[in-house]
Short mmCIF file of C-alpha atoms and ligand atoms in Angstrom, two decimals:
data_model
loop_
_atom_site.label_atom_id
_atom_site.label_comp_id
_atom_site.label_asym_id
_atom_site.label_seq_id
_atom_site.Cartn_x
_atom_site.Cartn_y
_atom_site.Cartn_z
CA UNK Z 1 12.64 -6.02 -26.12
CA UNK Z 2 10.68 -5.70 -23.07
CA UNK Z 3 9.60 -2.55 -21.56
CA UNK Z 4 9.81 -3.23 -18.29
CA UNK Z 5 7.95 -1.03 -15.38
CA UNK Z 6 8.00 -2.16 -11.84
CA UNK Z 7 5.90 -1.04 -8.79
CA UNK Z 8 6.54 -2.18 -5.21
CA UNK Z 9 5.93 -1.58 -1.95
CA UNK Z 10 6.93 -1.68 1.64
CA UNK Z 11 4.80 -3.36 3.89
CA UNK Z 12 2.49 -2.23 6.10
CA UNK Z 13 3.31 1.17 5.14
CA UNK Z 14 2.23 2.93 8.64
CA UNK Z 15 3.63 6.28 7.11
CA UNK Z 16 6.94 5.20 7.17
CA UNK Z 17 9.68 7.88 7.52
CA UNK Z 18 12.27 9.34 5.20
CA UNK Z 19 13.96 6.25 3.54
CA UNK Z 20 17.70 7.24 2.71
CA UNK Z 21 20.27 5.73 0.65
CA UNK Z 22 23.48 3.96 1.30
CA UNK Z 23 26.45 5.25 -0.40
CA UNK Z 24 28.88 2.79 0.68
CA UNK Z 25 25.95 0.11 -0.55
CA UNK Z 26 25.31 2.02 -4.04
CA UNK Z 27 27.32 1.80 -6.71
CA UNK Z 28 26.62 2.23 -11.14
CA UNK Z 29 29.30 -0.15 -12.33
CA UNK Z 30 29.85 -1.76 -15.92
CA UNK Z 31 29.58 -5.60 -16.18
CA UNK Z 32 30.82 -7.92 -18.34
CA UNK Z 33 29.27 -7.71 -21.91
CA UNK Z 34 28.72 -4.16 -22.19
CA UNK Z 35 26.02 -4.45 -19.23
CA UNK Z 36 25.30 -1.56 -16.97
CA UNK Z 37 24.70 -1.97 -13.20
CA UNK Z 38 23.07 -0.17 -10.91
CA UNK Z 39 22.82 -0.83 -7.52
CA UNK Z 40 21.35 1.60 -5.16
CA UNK Z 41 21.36 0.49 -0.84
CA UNK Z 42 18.03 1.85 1.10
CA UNK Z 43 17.37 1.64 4.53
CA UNK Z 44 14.24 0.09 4.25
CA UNK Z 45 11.95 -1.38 1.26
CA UNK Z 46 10.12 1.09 -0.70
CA UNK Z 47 7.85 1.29 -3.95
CA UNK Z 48 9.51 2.19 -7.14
CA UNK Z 49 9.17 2.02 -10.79
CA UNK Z 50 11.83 1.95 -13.75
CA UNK Z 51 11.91 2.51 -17.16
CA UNK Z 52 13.89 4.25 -20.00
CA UNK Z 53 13.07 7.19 -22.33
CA UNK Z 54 14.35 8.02 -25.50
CA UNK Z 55 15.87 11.71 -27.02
CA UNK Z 56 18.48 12.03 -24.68
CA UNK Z 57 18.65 8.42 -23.96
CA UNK Z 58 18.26 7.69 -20.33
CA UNK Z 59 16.85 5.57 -17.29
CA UNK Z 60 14.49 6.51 -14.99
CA UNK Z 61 14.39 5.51 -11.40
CA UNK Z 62 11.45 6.47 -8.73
CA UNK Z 63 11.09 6.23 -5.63
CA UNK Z 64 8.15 6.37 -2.52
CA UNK Z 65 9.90 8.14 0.22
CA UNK Z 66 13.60 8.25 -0.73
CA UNK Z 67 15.93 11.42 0.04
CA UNK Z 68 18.92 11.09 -2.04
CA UNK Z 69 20.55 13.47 0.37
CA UNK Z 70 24.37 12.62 1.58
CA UNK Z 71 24.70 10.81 -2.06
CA UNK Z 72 27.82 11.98 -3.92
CA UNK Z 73 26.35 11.64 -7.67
CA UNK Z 74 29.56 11.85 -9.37
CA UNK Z 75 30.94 9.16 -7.10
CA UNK Z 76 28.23 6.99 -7.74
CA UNK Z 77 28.79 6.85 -11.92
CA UNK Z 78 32.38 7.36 -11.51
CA UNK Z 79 34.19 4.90 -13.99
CA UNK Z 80 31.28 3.34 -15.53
CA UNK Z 81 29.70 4.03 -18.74
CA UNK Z 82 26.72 5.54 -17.70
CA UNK Z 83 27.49 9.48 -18.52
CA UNK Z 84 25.91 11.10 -15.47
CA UNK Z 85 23.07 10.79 -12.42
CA UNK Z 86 20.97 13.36 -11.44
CA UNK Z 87 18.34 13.39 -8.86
CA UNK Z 88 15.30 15.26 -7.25
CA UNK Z 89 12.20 15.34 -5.64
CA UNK Z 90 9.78 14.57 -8.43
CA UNK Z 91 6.35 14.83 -6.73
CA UNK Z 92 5.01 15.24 -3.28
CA UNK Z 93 6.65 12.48 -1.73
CA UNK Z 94 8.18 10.61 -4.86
CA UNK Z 95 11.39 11.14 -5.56
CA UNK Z 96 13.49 10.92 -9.15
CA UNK Z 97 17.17 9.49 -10.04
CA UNK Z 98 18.08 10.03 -14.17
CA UNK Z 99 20.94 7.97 -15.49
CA UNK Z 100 22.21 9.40 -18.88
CA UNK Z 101 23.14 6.25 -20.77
CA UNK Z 102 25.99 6.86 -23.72
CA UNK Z 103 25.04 4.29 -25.54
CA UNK Z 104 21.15 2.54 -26.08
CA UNK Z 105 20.98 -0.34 -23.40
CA UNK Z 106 17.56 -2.57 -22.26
CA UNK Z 107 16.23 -3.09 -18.96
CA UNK Z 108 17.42 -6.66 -18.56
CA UNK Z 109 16.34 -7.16 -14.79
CA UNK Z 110 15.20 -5.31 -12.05
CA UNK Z 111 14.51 -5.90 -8.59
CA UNK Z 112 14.21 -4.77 -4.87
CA UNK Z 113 14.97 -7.54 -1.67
CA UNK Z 114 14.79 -7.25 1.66
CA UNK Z 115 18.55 -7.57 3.38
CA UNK Z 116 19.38 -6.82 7.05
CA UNK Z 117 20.42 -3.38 6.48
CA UNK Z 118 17.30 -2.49 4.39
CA UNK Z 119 16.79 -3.40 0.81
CA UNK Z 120 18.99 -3.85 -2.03
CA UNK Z 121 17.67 -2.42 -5.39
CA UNK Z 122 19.56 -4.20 -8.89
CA UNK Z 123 18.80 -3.05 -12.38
CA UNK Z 124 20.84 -4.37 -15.07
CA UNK Z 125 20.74 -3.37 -18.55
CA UNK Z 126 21.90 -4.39 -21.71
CA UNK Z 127 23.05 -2.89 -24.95
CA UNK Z 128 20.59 -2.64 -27.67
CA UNK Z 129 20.51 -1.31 -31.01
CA UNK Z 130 18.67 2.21 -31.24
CA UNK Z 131 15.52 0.65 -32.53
CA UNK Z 132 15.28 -1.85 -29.65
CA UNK Z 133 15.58 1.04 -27.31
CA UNK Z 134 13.37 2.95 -28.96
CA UNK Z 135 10.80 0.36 -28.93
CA UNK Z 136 11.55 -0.56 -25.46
CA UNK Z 137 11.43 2.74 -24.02
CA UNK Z 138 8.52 5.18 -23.29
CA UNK Z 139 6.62 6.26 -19.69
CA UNK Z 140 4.77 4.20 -18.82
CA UNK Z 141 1.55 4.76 -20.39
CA UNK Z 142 -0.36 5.22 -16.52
CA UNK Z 143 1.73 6.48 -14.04
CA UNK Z 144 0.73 3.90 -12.04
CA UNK Z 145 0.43 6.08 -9.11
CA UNK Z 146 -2.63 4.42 -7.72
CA UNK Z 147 -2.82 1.53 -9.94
CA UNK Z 148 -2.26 -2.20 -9.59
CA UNK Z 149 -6.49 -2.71 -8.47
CA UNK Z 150 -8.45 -3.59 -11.67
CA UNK Z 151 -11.56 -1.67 -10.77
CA UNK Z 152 -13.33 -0.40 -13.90
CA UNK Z 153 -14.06 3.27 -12.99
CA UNK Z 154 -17.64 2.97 -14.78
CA UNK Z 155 -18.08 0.38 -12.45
CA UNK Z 156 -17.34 2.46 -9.77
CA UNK Z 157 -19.33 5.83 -10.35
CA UNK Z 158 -22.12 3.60 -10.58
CA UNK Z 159 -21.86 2.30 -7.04
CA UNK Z 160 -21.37 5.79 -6.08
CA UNK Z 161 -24.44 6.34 -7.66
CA UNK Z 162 -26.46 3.70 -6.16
CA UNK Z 163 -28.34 4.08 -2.73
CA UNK Z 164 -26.87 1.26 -1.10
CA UNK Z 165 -24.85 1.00 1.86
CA UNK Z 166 -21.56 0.42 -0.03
CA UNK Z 167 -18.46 -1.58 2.72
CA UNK Z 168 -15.44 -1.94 1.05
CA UNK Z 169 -13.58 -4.54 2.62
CA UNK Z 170 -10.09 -4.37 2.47
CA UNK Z 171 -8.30 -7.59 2.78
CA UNK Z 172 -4.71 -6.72 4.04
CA UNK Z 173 -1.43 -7.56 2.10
CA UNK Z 174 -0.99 -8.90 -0.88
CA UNK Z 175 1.58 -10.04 -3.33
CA UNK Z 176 5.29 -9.12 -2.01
CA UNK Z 177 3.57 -8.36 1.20
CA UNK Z 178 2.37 -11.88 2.34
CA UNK Z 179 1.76 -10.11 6.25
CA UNK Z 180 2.27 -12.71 9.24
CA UNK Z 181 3.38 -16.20 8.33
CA UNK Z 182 2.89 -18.83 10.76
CA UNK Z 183 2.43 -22.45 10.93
CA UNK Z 184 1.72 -22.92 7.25
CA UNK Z 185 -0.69 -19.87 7.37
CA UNK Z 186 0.13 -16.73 5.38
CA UNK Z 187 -1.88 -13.96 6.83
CA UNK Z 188 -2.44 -12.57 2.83
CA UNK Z 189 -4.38 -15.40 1.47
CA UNK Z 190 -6.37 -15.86 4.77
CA UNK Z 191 -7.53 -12.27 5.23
CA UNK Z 192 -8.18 -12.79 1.29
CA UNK Z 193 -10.58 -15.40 1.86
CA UNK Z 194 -12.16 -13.75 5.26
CA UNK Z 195 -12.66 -10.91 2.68
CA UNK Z 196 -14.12 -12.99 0.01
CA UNK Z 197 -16.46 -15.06 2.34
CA UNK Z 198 -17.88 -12.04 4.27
CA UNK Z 199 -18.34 -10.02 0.55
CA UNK Z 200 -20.54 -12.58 -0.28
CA UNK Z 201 -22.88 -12.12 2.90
CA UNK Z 202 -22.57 -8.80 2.86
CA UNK Z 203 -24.06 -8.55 -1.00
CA UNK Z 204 -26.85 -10.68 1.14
CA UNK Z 205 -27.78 -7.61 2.48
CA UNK Z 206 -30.66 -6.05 1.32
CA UNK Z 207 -29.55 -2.08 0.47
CA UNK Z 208 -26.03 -3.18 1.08
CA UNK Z 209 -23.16 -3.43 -1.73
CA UNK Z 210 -19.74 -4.89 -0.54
CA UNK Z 211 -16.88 -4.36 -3.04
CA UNK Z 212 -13.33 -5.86 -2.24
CA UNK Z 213 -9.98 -3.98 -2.76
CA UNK Z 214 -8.49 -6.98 -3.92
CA UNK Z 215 -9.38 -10.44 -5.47
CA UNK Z 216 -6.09 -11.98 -5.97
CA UNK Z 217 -3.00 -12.80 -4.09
CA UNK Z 218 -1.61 -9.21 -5.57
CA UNK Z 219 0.06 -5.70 -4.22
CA UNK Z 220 -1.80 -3.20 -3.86
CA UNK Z 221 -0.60 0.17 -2.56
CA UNK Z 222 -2.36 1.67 0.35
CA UNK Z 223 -3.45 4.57 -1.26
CA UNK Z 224 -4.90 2.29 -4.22
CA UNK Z 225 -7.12 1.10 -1.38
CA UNK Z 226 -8.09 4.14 0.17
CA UNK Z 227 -8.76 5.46 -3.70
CA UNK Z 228 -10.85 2.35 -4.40
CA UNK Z 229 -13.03 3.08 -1.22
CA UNK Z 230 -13.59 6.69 -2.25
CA UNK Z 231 -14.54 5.93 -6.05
CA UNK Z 232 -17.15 4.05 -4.82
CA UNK Z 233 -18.33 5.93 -2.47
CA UNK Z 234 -17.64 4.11 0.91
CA UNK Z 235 -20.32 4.48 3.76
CA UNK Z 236 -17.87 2.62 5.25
CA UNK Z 237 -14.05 1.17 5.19
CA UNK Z 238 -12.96 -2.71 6.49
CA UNK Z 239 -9.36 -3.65 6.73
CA UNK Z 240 -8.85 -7.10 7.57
CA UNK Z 241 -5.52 -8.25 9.35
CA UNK Z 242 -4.59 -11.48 11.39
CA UNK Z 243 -0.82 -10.28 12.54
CA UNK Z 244 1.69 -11.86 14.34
CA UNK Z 245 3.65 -11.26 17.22
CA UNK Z 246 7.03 -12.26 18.43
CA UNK Z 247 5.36 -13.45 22.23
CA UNK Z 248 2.97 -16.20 21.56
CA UNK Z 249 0.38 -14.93 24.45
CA UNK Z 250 -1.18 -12.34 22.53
CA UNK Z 251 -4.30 -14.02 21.58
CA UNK Z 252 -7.80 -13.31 19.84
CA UNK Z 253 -10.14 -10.79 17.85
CA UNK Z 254 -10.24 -6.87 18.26
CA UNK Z 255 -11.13 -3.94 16.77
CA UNK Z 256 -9.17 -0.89 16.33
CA UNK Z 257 -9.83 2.69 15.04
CA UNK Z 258 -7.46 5.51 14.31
CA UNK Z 259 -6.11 6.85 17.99
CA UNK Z 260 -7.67 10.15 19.15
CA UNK Z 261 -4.24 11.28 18.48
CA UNK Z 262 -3.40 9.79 15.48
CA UNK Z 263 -5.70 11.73 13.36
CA UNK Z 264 -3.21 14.97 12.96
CA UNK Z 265 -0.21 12.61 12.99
CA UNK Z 266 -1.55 10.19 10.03
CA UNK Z 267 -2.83 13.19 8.31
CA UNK Z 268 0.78 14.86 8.56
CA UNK Z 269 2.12 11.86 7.09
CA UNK Z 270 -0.47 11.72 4.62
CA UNK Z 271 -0.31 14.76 2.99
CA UNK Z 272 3.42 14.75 3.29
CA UNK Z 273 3.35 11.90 0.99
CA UNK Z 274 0.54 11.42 -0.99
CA UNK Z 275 -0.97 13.13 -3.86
CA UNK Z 276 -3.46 16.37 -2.16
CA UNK Z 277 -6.28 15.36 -4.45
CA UNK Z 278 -6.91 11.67 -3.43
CA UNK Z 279 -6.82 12.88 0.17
CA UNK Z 280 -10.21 13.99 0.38
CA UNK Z 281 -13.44 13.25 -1.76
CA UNK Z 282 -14.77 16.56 -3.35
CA UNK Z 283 -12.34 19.01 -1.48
CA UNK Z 284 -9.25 20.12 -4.20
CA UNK Z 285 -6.53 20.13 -1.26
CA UNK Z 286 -3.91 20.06 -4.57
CA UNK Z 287 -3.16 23.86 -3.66
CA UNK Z 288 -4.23 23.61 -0.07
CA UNK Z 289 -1.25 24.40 2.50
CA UNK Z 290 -0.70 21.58 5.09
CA UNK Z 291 -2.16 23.34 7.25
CA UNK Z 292 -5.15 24.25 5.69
CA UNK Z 293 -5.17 20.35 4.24
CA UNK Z 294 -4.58 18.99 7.44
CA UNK Z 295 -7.64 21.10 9.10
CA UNK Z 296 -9.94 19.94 6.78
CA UNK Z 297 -9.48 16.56 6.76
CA UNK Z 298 -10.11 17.13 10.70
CA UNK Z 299 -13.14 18.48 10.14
CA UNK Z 300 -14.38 15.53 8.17
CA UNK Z 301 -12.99 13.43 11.06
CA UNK Z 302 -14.71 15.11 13.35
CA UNK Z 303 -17.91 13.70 11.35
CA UNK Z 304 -16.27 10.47 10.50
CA UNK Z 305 -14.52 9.59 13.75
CA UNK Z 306 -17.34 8.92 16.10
CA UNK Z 307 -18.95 6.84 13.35
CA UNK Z 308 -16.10 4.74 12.83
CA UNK Z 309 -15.95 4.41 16.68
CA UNK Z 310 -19.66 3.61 17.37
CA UNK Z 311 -19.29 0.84 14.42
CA UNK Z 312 -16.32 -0.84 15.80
CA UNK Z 313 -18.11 -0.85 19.51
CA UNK Z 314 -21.49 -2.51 17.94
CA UNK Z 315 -19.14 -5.00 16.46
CA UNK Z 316 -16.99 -5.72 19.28
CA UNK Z 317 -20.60 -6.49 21.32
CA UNK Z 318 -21.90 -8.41 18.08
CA UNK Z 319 -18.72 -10.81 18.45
CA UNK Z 320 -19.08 -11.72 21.73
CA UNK Z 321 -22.64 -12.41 21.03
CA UNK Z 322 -21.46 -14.90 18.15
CA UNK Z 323 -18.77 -16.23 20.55
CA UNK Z 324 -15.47 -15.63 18.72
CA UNK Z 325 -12.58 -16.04 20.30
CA UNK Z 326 -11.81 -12.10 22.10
CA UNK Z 327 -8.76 -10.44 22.77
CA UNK Z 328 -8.73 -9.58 26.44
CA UNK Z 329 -9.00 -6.12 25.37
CA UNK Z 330 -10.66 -6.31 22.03
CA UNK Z 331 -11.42 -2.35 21.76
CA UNK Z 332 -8.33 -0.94 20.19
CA UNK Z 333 -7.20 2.53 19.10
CA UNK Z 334 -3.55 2.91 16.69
CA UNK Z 335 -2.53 4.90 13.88
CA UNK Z 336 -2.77 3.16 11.07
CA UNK Z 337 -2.77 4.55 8.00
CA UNK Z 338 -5.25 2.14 6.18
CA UNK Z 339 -7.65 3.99 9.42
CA UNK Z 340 -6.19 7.88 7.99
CA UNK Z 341 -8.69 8.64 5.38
CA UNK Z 342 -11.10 11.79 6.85
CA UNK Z 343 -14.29 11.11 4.51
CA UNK Z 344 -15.53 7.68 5.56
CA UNK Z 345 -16.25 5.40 8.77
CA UNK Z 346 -13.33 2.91 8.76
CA UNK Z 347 -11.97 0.16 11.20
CA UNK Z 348 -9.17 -2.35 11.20
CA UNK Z 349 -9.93 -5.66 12.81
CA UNK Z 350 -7.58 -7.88 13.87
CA UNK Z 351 -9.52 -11.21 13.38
CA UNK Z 352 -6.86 -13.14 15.83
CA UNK Z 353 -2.94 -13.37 15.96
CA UNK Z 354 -0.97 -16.18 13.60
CA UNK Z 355 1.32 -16.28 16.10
CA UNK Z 356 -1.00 -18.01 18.70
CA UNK Z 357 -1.56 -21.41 17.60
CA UNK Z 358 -5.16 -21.92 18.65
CA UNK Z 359 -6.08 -18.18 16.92
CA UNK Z 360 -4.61 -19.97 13.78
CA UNK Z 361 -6.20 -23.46 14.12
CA UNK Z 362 -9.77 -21.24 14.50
CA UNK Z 363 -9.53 -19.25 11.40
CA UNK Z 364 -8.06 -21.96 9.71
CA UNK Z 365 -11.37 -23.59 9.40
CA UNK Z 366 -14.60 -21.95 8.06
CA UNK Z 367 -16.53 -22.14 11.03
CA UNK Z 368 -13.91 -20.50 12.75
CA UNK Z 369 -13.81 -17.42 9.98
CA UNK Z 370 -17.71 -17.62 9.98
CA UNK Z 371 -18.68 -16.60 13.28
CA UNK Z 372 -16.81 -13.11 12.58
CA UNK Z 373 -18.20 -12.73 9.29
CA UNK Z 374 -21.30 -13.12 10.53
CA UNK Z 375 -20.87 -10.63 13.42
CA UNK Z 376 -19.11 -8.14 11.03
CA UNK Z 377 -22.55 -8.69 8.84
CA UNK Z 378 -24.97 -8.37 11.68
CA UNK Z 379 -22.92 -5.19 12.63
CA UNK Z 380 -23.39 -3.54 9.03
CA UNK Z 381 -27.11 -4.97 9.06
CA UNK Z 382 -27.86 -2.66 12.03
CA UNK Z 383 -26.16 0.38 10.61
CA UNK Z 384 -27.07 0.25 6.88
CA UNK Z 385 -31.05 0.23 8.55
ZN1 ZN F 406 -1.57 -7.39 8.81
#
């Protein structure tokens, strides 16, 4: 029997609002062969995980984001053979939904798509005997709140340690998330191998260390990223995009940092949904109030801002000077959340649009990809000094 735990995430995740559920889209039903069904209707996709646990028997659903307010839990298991639902908030931002199963059953499948109203979570189990569910069931043995990147956490402290210049480079999407897809090009895999190639010349650096958030075509949550850049120790934060949009004349590189005004906004949102502790290196915000959580992280901004603003101006002039291909106005502010963290310098560069077929043709090729990593390179070169 397989013990089956799934994570997954929205895209982009900008600090999305309240997801809600559909009740007229959600439904626990039996199915043929003493299955159980569950099918639960969000507004928009959203990271969960599933799994059963044993002594009272039961399933556990959680989710990123979701208020289960407006659903009629009775309703929902009414004439199947699941016994009852209950659900709650679970952690800051997480949220909890219990199914008390009569009988011992097996996560068979389980999976979240996209449809136009939002996303469609099914999880179907089967019966089992009470060893097979026993075997199957269990939390999962690492919460997996922050999991999914690899990085060995000796490995980490050590770069922490170390006196370098440490860039974490942060090649956008991943995995369910591809990002843009145009013309053959899937913004993932070529932000993956922008990452990659600029890495390797920034580890050409002397006093520099470049560390990647991920190496594979895989998920990883935004806070995994931002948790990744603090273990190490960031000097400094690099998310690496190539988006697409609808009209085809938005064209070329620019730079962005987190809007004057989007500091208290993406904080808000961050502490609203992510665990206190991860928010800021050093500072135990777990008991903080927002408020109090929210003022400190400005106070590291106030620090961390103007850094992350002077780096993204040096690089702006450094790729004109290598000729890449500019937005008309490459200087950009927006609140991102992959920009929210307080504690270190970070930018998000846009290294051209998919969309714009001549963007795409460019950082197709490795010439094309090269002249930014070398300006990005040049740019850290300067600072790290
Ligand atoms: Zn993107």
């Amino acid at each position: 029997m397989i013990r089956l735990v799934v994570l997954l995430i929205c895209l982009a995740s900008h600090g999305a609002a309240q997801v809600g559920i559909d009740p007229a889209r959600s439904v626990v039903r039996d199915g043929w062969w003493g299955k159980l069904v569950i099918e639960l209707g969000l507004n928009q996709i959203v990271p969960y995980r599933v799994f059963t646990l044993d002594e009272p028997r039961r399933l556990i659903l959680d989710f990123e984001g979701v208020d289960f307010a407006g659903l009629d839990t009775d309703v929902l298991v009414s004439g199947s053979r699941a016994q009852a639902v209950r659900v709650g908030p679970l952690r800051p931002g997480w949220s909890r939904m219990v199914i008390d199963l009569a009988t011992p059953m097996v996560i068979a499948e389980a999976g979240m798509v996209t449809v136009d109203q939002g996303a469609d979570l099914t999880v179907v189990l089967t019966r089992a005997s009470p060893d097979a569910f026993a075997a199957a069931s269990g939390a999962p043995p690492d919460p997996g709140w922050e999991v999914v990147t690899g990085f060995d956490p000796q490995v980490a402290a050590a770069i922490a340690r170390s006196e370098d210049f440490v860039v974490v480079v942060d090649p956008g999407h991943g995995g369910i998330d591809p990002g843009a897809h145009q013309g053959g090009v899937k913004e993932a895999d070529l932000v993956l191998i922008m990452g990659s190639e600029l890495t390797v010349q920034l580890n050409d650096l002397a006093g520099v260390q470049a560390v990647l958030t991920r190496e594979s075509d895989v998920f990883v949550p935004l806070s995994a990223r931002l948790t990744v850049a603090r273990k190490v120790g960031a000097d400094l934060f690099i998310s690496l995009h190539a988006d697409a949009l609808e009209v085809d004349e938005a064209q070329g590189a620019s730079v962005y940092t987190l809007s004057a005004d989007g500091g208290e906004a993406a904080a808000q949102r961050i502490v609203e949904r992510h665990e206190r502790g991860d928010l800021l290196a050093g500072v135990d915000l777990e008991a903080a109030e927002d408020r109090v959580a929210t003022a400190l992280m400005d106070l590291a901004r106030a620090e961390t801002g103007p850094a992350s603003r002077r780096f993204a101006e040096a690089l702006v002039a450094s790729m004109v000077a290598e000729g890449v291909r500019m937005n008309s106005n490459p200087r950009r502010e927006g609140q991102f959340a992959a920009l929210s963290a307080a504690d270190f310098p970070s930018v998000l560069i846009e290294a051209g649009f998919l969309s714009n077929a001549e963007d795409r043709a460019i950082l197709a090729t490795a010439q094309g990809r090269a002249r930014i990593v070398r300006a990005i390179s040049d740019t850290v070169a300067l600072l790290a000094r």
